[in-house]
PDB file of C-alpha atoms in Angstrom:
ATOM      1  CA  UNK A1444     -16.211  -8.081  17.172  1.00 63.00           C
ATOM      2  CA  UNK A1445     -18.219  -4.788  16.762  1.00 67.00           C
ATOM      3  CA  UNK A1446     -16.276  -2.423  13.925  1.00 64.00           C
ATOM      4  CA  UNK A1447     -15.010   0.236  16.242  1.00 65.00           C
ATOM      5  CA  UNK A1448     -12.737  -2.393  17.664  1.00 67.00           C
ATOM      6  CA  UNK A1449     -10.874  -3.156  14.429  1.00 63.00           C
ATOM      7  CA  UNK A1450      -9.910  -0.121  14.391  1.00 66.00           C
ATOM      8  CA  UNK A1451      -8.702  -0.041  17.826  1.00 66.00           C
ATOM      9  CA  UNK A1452      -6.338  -3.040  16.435  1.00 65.00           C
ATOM     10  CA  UNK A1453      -4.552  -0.844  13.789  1.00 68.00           C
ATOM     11  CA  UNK A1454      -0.441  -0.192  14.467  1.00 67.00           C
ATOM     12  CA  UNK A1455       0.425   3.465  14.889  1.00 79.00           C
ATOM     13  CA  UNK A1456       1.563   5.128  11.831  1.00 92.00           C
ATOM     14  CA  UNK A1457       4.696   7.328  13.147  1.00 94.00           C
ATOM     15  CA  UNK A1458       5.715  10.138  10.975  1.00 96.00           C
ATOM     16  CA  UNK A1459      10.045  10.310  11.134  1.00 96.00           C
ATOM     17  CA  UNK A1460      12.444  13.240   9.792  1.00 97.00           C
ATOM     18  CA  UNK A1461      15.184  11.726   7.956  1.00 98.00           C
ATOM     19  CA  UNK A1462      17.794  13.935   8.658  1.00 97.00           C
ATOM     20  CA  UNK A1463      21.041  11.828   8.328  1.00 97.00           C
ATOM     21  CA  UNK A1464      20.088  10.560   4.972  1.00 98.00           C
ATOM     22  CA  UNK A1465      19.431  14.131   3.365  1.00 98.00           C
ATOM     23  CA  UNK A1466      22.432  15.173   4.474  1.00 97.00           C
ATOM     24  CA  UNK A1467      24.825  12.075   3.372  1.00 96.00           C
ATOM     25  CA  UNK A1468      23.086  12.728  -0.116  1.00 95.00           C
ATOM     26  CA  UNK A1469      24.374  16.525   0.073  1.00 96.00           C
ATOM     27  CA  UNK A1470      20.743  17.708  -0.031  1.00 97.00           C
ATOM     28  CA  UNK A1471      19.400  20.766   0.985  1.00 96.00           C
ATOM     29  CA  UNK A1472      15.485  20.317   2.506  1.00 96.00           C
ATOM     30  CA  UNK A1473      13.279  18.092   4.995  1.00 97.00           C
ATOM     31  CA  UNK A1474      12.203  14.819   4.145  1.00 98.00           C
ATOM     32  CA  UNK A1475       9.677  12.701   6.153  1.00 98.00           C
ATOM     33  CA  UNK A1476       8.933   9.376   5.908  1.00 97.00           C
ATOM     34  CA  UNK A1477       5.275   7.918   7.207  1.00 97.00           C
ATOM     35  CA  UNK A1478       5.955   4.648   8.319  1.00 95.00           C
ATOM     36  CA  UNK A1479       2.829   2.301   7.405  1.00 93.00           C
ATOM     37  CA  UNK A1480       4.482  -1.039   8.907  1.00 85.00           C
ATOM     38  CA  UNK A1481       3.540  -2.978  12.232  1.00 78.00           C
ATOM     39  CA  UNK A1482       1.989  -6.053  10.984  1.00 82.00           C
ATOM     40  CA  UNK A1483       2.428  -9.845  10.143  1.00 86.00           C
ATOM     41  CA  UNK A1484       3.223  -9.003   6.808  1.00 90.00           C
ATOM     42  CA  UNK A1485       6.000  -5.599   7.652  1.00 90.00           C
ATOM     43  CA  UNK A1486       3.758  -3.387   4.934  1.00 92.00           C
ATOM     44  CA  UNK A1487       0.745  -1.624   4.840  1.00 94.00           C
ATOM     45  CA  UNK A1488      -1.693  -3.754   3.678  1.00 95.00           C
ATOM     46  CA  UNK A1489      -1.516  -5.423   7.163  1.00 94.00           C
ATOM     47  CA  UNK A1490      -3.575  -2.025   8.521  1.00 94.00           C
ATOM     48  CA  UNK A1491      -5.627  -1.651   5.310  1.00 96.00           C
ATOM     49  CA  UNK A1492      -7.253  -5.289   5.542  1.00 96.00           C
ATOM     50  CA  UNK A1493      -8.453  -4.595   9.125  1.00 94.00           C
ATOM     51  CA  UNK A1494      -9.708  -1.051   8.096  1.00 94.00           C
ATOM     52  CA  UNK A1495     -11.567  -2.772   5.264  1.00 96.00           C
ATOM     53  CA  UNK A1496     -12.840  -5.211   7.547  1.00 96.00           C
ATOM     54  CA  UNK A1497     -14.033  -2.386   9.650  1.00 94.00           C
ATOM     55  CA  UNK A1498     -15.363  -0.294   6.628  1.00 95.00           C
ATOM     56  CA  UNK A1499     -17.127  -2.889   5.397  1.00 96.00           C
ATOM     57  CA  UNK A1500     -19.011  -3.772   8.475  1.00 94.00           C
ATOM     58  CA  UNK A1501     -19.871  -0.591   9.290  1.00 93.00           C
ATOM     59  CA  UNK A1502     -21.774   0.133   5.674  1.00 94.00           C
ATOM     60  CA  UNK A1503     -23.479  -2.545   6.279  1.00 94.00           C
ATOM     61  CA  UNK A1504     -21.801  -5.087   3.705  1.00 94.00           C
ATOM     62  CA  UNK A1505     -20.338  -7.559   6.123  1.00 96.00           C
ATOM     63  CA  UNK A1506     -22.208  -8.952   8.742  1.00 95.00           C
ATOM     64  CA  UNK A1507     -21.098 -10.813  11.796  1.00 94.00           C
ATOM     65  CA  UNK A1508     -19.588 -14.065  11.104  1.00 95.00           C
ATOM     66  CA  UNK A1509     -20.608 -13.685   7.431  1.00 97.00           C
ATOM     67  CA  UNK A1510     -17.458 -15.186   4.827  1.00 98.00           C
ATOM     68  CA  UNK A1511     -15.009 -12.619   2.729  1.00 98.00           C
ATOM     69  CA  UNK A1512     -13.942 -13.433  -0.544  1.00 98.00           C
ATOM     70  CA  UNK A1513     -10.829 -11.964  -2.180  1.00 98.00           C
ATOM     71  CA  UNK A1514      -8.775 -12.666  -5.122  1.00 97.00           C
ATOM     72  CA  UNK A1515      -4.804 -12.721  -5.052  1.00 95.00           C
ATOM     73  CA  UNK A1516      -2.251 -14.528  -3.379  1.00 94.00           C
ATOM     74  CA  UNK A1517      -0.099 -11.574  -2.101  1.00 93.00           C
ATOM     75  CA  UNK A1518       0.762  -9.664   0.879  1.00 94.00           C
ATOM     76  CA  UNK A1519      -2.781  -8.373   1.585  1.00 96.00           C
ATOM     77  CA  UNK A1520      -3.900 -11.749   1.205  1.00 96.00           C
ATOM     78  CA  UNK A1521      -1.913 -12.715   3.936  1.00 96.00           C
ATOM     79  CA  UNK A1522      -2.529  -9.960   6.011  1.00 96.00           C
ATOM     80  CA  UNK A1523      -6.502 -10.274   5.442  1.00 97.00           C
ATOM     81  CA  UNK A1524      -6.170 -14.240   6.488  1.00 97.00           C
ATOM     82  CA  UNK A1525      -4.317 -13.010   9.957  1.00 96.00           C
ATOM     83  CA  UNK A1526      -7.538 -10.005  10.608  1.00 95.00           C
ATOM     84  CA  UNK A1527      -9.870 -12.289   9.242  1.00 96.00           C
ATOM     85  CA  UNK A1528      -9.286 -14.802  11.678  1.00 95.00           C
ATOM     86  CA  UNK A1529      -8.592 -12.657  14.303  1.00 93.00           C
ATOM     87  CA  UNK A1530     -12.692 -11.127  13.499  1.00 93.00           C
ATOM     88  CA  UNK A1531     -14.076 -14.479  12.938  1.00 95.00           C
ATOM     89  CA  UNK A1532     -14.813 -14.206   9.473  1.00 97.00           C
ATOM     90  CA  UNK A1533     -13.898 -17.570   7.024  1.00 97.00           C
ATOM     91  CA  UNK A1534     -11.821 -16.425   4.085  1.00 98.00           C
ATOM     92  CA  UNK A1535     -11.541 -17.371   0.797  1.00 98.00           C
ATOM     93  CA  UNK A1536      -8.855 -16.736  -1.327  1.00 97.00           C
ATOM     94  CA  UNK A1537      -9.133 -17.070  -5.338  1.00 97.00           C
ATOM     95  CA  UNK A1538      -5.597 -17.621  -5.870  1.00 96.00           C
ATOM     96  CA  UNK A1539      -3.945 -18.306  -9.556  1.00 94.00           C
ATOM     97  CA  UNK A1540      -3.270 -21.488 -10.725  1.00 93.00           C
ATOM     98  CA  UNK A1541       0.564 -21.053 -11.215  1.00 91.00           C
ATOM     99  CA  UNK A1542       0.830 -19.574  -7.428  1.00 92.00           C
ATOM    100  CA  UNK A1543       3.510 -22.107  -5.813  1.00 94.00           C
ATOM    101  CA  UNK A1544       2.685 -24.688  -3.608  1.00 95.00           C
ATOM    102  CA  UNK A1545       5.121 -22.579  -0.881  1.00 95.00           C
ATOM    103  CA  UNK A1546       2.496 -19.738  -1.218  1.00 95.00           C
ATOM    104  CA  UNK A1547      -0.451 -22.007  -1.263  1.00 96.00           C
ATOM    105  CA  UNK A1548       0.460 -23.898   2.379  1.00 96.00           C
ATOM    106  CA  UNK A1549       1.622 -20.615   4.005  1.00 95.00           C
ATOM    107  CA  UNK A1550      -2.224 -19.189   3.174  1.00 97.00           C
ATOM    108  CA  UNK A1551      -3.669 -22.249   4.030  1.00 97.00           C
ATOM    109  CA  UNK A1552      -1.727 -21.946   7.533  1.00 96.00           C
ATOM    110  CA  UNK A1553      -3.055 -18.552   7.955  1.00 96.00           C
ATOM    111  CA  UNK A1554      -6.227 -20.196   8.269  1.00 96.00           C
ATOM    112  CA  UNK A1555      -7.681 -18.520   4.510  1.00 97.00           C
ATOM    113  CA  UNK A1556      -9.036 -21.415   2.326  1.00 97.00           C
ATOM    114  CA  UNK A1557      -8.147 -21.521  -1.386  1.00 97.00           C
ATOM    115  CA  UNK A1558      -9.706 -21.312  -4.908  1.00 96.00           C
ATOM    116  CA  UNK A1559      -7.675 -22.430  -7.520  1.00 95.00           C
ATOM    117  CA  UNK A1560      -8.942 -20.025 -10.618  1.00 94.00           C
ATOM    118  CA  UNK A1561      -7.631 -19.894 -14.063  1.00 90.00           C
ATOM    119  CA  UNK A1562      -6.960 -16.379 -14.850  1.00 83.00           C
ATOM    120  CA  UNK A1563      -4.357 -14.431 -16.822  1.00 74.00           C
ATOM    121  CA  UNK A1564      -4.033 -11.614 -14.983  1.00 87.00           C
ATOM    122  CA  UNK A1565      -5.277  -9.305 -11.425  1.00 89.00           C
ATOM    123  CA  UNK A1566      -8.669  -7.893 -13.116  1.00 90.00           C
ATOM    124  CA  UNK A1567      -9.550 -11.494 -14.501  1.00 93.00           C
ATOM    125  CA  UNK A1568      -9.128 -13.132 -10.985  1.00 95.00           C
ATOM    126  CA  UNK A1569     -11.174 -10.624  -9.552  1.00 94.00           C
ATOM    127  CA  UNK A1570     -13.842 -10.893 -11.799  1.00 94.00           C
ATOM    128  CA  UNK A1571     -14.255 -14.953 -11.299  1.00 95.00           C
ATOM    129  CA  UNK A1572     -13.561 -13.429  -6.934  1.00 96.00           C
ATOM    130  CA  UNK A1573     -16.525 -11.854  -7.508  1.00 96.00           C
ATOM    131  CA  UNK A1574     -18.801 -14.231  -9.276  1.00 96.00           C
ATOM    132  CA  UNK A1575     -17.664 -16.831  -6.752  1.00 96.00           C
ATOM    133  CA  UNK A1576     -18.707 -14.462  -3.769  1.00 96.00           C
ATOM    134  CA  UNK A1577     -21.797 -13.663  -5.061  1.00 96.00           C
ATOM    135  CA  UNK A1578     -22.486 -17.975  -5.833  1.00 95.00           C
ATOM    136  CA  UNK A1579     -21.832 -17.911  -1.778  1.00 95.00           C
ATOM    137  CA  UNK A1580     -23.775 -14.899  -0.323  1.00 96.00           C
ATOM    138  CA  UNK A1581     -20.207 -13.955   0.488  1.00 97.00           C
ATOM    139  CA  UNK A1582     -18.919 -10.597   1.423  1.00 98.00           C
ATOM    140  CA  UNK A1583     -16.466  -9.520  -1.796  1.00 97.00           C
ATOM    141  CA  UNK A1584     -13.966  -7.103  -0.105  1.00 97.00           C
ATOM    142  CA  UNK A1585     -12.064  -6.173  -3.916  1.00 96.00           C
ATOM    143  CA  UNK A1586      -9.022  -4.025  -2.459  1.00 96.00           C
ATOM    144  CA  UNK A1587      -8.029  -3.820  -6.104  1.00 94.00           C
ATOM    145  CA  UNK A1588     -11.417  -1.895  -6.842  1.00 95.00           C
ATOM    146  CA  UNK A1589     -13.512  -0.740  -3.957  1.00 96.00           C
ATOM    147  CA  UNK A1590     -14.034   2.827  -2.701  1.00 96.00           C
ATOM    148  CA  UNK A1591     -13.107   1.237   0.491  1.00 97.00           C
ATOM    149  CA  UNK A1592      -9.779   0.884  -0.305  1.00 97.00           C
ATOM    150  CA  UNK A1593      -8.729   4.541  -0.564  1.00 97.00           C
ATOM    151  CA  UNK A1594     -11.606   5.489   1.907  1.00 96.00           C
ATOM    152  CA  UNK A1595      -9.389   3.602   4.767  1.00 96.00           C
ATOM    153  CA  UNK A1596      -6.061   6.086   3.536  1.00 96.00           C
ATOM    154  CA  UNK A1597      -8.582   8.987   3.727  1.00 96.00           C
ATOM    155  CA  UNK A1598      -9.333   8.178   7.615  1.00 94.00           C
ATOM    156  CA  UNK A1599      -6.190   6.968   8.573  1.00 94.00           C
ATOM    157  CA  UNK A1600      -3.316   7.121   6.452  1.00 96.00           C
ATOM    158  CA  UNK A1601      -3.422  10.904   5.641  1.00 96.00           C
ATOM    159  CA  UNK A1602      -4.074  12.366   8.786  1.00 95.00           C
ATOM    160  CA  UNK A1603      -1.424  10.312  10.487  1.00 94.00           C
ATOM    161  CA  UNK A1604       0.656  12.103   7.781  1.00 96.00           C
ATOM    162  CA  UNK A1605      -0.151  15.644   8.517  1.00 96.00           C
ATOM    163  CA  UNK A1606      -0.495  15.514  12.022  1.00 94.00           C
ATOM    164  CA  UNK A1607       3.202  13.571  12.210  1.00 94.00           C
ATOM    165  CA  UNK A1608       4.694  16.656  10.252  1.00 91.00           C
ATOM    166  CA  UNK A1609       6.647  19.718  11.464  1.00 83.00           C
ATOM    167  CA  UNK A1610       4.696  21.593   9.211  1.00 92.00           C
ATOM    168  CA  UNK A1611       2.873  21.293   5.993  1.00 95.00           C
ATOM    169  CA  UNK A1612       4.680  19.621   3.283  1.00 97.00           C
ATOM    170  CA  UNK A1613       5.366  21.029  -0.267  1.00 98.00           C
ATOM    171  CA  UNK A1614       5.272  17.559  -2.008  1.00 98.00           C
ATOM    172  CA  UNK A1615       3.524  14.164  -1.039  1.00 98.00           C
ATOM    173  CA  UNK A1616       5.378  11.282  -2.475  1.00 98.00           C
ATOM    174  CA  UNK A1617       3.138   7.937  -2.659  1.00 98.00           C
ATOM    175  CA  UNK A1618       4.477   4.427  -5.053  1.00 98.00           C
ATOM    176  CA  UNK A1619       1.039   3.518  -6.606  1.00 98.00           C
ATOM    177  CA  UNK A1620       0.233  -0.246  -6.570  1.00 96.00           C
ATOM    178  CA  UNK A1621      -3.669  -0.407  -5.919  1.00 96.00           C
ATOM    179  CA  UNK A1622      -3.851   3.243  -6.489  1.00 97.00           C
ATOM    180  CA  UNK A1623      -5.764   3.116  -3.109  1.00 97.00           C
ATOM    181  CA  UNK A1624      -2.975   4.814  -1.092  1.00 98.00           C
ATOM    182  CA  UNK A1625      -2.226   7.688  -3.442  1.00 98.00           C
ATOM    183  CA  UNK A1626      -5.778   7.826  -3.805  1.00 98.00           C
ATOM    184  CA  UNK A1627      -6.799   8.277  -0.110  1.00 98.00           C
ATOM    185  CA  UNK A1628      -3.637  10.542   0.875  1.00 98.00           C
ATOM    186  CA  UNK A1629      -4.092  12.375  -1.662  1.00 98.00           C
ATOM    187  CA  UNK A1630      -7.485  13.574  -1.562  1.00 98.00           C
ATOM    188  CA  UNK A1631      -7.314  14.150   2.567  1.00 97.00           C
ATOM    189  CA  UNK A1632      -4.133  16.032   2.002  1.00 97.00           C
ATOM    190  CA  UNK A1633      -5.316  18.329  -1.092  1.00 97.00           C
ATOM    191  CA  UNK A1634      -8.769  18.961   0.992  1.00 96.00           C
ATOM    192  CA  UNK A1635      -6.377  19.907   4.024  1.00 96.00           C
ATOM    193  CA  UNK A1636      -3.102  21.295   2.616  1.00 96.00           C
ATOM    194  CA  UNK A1637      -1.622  23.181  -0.397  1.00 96.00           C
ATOM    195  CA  UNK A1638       1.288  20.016  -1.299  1.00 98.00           C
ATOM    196  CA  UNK A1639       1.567  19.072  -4.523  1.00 98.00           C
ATOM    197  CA  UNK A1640       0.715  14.901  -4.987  1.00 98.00           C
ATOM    198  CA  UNK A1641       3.413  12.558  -6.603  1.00 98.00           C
ATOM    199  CA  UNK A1642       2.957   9.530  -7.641  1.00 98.00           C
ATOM    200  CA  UNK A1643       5.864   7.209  -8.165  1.00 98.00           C
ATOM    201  CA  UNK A1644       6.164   3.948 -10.808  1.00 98.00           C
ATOM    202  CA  UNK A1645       8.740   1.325 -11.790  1.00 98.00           C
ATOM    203  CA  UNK A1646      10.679   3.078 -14.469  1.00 97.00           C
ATOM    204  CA  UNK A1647      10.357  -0.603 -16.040  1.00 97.00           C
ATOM    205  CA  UNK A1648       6.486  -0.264 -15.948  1.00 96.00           C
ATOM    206  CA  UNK A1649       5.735   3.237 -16.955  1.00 96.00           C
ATOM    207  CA  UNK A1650       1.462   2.523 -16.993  1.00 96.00           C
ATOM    208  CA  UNK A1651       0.348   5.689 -15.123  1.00 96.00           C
ATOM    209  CA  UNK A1652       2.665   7.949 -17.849  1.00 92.00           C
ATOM    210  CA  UNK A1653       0.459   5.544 -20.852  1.00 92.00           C
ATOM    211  CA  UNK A1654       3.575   3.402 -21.397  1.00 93.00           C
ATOM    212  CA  UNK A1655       3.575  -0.502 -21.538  1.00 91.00           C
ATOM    213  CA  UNK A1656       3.403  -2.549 -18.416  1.00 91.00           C
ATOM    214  CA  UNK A1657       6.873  -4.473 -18.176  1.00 93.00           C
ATOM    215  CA  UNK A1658       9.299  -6.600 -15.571  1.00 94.00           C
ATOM    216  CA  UNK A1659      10.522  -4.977 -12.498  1.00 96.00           C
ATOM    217  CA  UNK A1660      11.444  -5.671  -8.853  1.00 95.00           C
ATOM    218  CA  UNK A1661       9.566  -3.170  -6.805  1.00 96.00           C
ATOM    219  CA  UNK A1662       6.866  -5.648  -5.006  1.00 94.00           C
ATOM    220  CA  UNK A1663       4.095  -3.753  -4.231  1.00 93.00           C
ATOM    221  CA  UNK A1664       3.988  -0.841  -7.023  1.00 96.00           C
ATOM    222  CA  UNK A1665       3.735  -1.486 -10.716  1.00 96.00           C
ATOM    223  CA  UNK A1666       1.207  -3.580 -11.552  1.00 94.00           C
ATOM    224  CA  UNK A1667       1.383  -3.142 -15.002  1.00 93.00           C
ATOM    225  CA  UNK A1668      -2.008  -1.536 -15.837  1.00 94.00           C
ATOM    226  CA  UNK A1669      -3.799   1.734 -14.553  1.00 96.00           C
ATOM    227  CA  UNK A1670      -5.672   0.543 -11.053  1.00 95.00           C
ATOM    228  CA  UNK A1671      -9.088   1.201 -11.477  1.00 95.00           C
ATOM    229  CA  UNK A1672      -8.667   3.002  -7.896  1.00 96.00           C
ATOM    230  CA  UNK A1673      -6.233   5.502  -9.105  1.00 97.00           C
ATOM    231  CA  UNK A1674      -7.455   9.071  -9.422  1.00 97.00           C
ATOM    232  CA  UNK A1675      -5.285  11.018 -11.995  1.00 97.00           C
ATOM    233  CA  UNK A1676      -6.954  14.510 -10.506  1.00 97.00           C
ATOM    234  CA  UNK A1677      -5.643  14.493  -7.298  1.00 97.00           C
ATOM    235  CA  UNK A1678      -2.200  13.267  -8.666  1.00 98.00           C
ATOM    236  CA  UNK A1679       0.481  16.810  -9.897  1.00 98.00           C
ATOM    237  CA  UNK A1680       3.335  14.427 -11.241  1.00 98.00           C
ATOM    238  CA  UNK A1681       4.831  11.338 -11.973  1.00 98.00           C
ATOM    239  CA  UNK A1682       7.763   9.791 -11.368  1.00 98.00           C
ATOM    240  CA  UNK A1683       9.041   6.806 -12.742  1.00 98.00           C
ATOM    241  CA  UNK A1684      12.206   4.981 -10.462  1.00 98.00           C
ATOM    242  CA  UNK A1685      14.333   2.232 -11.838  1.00 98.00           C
ATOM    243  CA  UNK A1686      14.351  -0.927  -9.758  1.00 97.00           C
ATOM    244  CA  UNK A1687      18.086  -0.583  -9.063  1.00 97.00           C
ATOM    245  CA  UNK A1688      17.576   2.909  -8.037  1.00 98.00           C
ATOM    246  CA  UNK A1689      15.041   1.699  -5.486  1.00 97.00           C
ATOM    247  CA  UNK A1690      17.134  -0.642  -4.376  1.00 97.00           C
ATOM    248  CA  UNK A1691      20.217   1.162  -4.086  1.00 97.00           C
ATOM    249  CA  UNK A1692      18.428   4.237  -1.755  1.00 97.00           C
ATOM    250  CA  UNK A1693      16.615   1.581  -0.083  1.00 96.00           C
ATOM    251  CA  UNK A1694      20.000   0.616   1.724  1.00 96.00           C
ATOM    252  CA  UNK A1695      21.233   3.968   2.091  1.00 97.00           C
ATOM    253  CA  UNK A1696      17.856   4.411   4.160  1.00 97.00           C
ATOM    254  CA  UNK A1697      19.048   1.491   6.406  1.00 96.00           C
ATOM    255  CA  UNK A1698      22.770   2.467   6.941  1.00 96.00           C
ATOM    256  CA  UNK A1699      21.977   6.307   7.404  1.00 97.00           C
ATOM    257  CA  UNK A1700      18.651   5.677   9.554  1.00 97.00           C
ATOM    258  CA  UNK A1701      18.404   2.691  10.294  1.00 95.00           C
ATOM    259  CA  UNK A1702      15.234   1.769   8.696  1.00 93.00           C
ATOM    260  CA  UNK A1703      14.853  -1.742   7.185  1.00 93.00           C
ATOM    261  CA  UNK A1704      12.833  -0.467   4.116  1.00 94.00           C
ATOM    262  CA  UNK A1705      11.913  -1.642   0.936  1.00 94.00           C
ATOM    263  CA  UNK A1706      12.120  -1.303  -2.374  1.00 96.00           C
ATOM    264  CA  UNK A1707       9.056   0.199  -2.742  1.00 96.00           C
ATOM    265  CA  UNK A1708      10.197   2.891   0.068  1.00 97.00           C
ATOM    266  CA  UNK A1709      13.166   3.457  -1.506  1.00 97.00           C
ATOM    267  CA  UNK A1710      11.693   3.927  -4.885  1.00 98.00           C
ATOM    268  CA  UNK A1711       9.207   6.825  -2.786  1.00 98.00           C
ATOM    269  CA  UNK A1712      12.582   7.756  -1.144  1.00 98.00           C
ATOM    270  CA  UNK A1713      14.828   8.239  -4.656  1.00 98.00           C
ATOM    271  CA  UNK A1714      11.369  10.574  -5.830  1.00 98.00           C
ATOM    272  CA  UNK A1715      12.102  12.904  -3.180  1.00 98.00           C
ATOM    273  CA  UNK A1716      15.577  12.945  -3.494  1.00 98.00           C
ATOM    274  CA  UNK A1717      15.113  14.154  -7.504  1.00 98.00           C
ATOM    275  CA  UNK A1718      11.990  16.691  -6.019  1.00 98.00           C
ATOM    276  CA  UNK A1719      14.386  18.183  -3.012  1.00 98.00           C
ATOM    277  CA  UNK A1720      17.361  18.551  -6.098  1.00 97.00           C
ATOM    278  CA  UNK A1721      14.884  20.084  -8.471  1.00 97.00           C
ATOM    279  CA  UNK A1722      13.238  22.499  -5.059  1.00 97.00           C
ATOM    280  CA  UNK A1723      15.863  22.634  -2.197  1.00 97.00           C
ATOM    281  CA  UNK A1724      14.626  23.822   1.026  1.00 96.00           C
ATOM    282  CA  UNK A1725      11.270  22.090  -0.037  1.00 97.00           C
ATOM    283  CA  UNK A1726       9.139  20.086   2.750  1.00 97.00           C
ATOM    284  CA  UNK A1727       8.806  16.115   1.688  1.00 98.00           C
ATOM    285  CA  UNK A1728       6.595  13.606   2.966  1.00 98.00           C
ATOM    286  CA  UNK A1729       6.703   9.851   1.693  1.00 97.00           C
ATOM    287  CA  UNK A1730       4.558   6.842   2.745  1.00 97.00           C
ATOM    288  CA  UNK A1731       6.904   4.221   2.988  1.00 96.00           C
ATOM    289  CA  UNK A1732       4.769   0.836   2.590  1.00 93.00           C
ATOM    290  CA  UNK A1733       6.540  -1.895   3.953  1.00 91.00           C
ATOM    291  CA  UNK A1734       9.900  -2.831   5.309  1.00 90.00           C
ATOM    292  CA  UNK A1735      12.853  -5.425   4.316  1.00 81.00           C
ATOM    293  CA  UNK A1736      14.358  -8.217   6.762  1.00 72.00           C
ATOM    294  CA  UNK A1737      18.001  -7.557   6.824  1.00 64.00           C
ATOM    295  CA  UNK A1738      18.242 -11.377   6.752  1.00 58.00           C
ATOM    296  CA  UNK A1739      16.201 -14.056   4.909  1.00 53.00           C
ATOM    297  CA  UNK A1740      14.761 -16.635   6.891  1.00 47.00           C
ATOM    298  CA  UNK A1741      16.986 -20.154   6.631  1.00 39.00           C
TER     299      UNK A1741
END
């Protein structure tokens, strides 16, 4: 599959006004909400492992065919098993020794085969990802690390934002997990806009403000350690959101809108509630990442 046509395979990122849920919080403003969903997975890292794909082939890293090596057992794993299969490209997950066995055979079934690796933590397993790739003449894609990462947010995720808006925003609200996201957006929309960048972490895991990486339950922001994508220049503020505060406005988001989203969303969502308190009349835009089923699967 040539690159240009993984690209051609990426969902849509609409850009919605959330109108009924400013005004059931008594708010005075405009809030947006960039929704980054449309995959197997319901988050964005469905789009960003076929734009890495695609980023990667074009430079010239990944050839035709050629195997991809990444380390973690989460949701981009699972979305880069679906693209990489989809491309033709054999993956190989290194995957933590203590990830269940639930995890394991749901990978597996994606088609990705597994590496069992002995590492304490997300740096460590990449490390051995990337020693293992390079054993294999294997293509290491390193989402957690690689310019391509935040490269894929400054070609698609940021101008989906501006162009979705009314007008330009006064605030860009982004939950930092990779740091590729906040990254990406935020460099495309301080090169083509005057809005301030805010970044958002688990008030549990306060690593961006030089606090102590701790316990929360925001899945996909918080990983307990500065990303080594992050870039502190292009970021104006942070916020830190409790996980019951992400919670809690994540299902006011789905009885005022409608929008299954989650935590992580509501933890961008609560952000911009504090920012349109703090600034009313302000212009808000939020990436929402990722959405929540209303029921679990039996």
């Amino acid at each position: 599959m040539p690159p240009e046509e993984y690209f051609q395979s990426l969902p849509r990122f609409p850009v919605v006004k959330l109108e009924r849920f400013v005004q059931k919080a008594g708010l005075e403003g405009s809030l947006f909400a960039c929704l980054t969903t449309g995959g197997a997975t319901g988050t964005i890292k469905d789009a960003l492992a076929w734009g890495m794909l695609a980023i990667a082939r074009q430079s010239g890293r990944l050839e035709a065919g050629q195997m991809v090596v990444e380390a973690g057992a989460g949701h981009f794993a699972a979305a880069l098993a679906v693209a990489c299969s989809c491309t033709g490209h054999p993956l190989t997950l290194c995957v933590p020794f203590s990830t269940s066995s639930r995890r394991q055979q749901l990978l597996t079934e994606l088609g990705a085969r597994l590496k069992l690796c002995a590492a304490a933590d997300l740096p460590a397993l990449a490390r051995q990802a990337a020693e293992f790739a390079q054993q294999q003449g294997a293509c290491f894609l390193d989402h957690l690390s690689s310019d391509d990462n935040p490269e894929f947010h400054r070609r698609v995720t940021g101008p989906a934002l501006l162009r979705g808006m009314e007008a330009e925003p006064d605030y860009v609200v982004v939950g930092v997990g990779t740091g590729g996201t906040i990254t990406g957006v935020g460099e495309y929309c301080k090169a083509w806009s005057q809005a301030r960048v805010v970044a958002v972490e688990p008030y549990e895991s306060p690593a961006l403000e030089g606090g102590f990486g701790g316990r929360h339950s925001i899945p996909g922001i918080g990983l307990g350690f500065v990303p080594p994508s992050y870039n502190p220049y292009v970021v104006d503020r942070v916020l830190a959101v409790s996980s019951g505060e992400a919670r809690q406005t994540a299902r006011r988001l789905l009885l005022t809108e409608g929008l299954p989203a989650c935590p992580s969303a509501g933890a961008a969502a609560a952000a911009a509630c504090r920012l349109l308190e703090e600034a009313p009349g302000s212009r808000v835009a939020c990436i929402f990442a990722g959405t929540e089923p209303l029921l679990e699967q039996e």
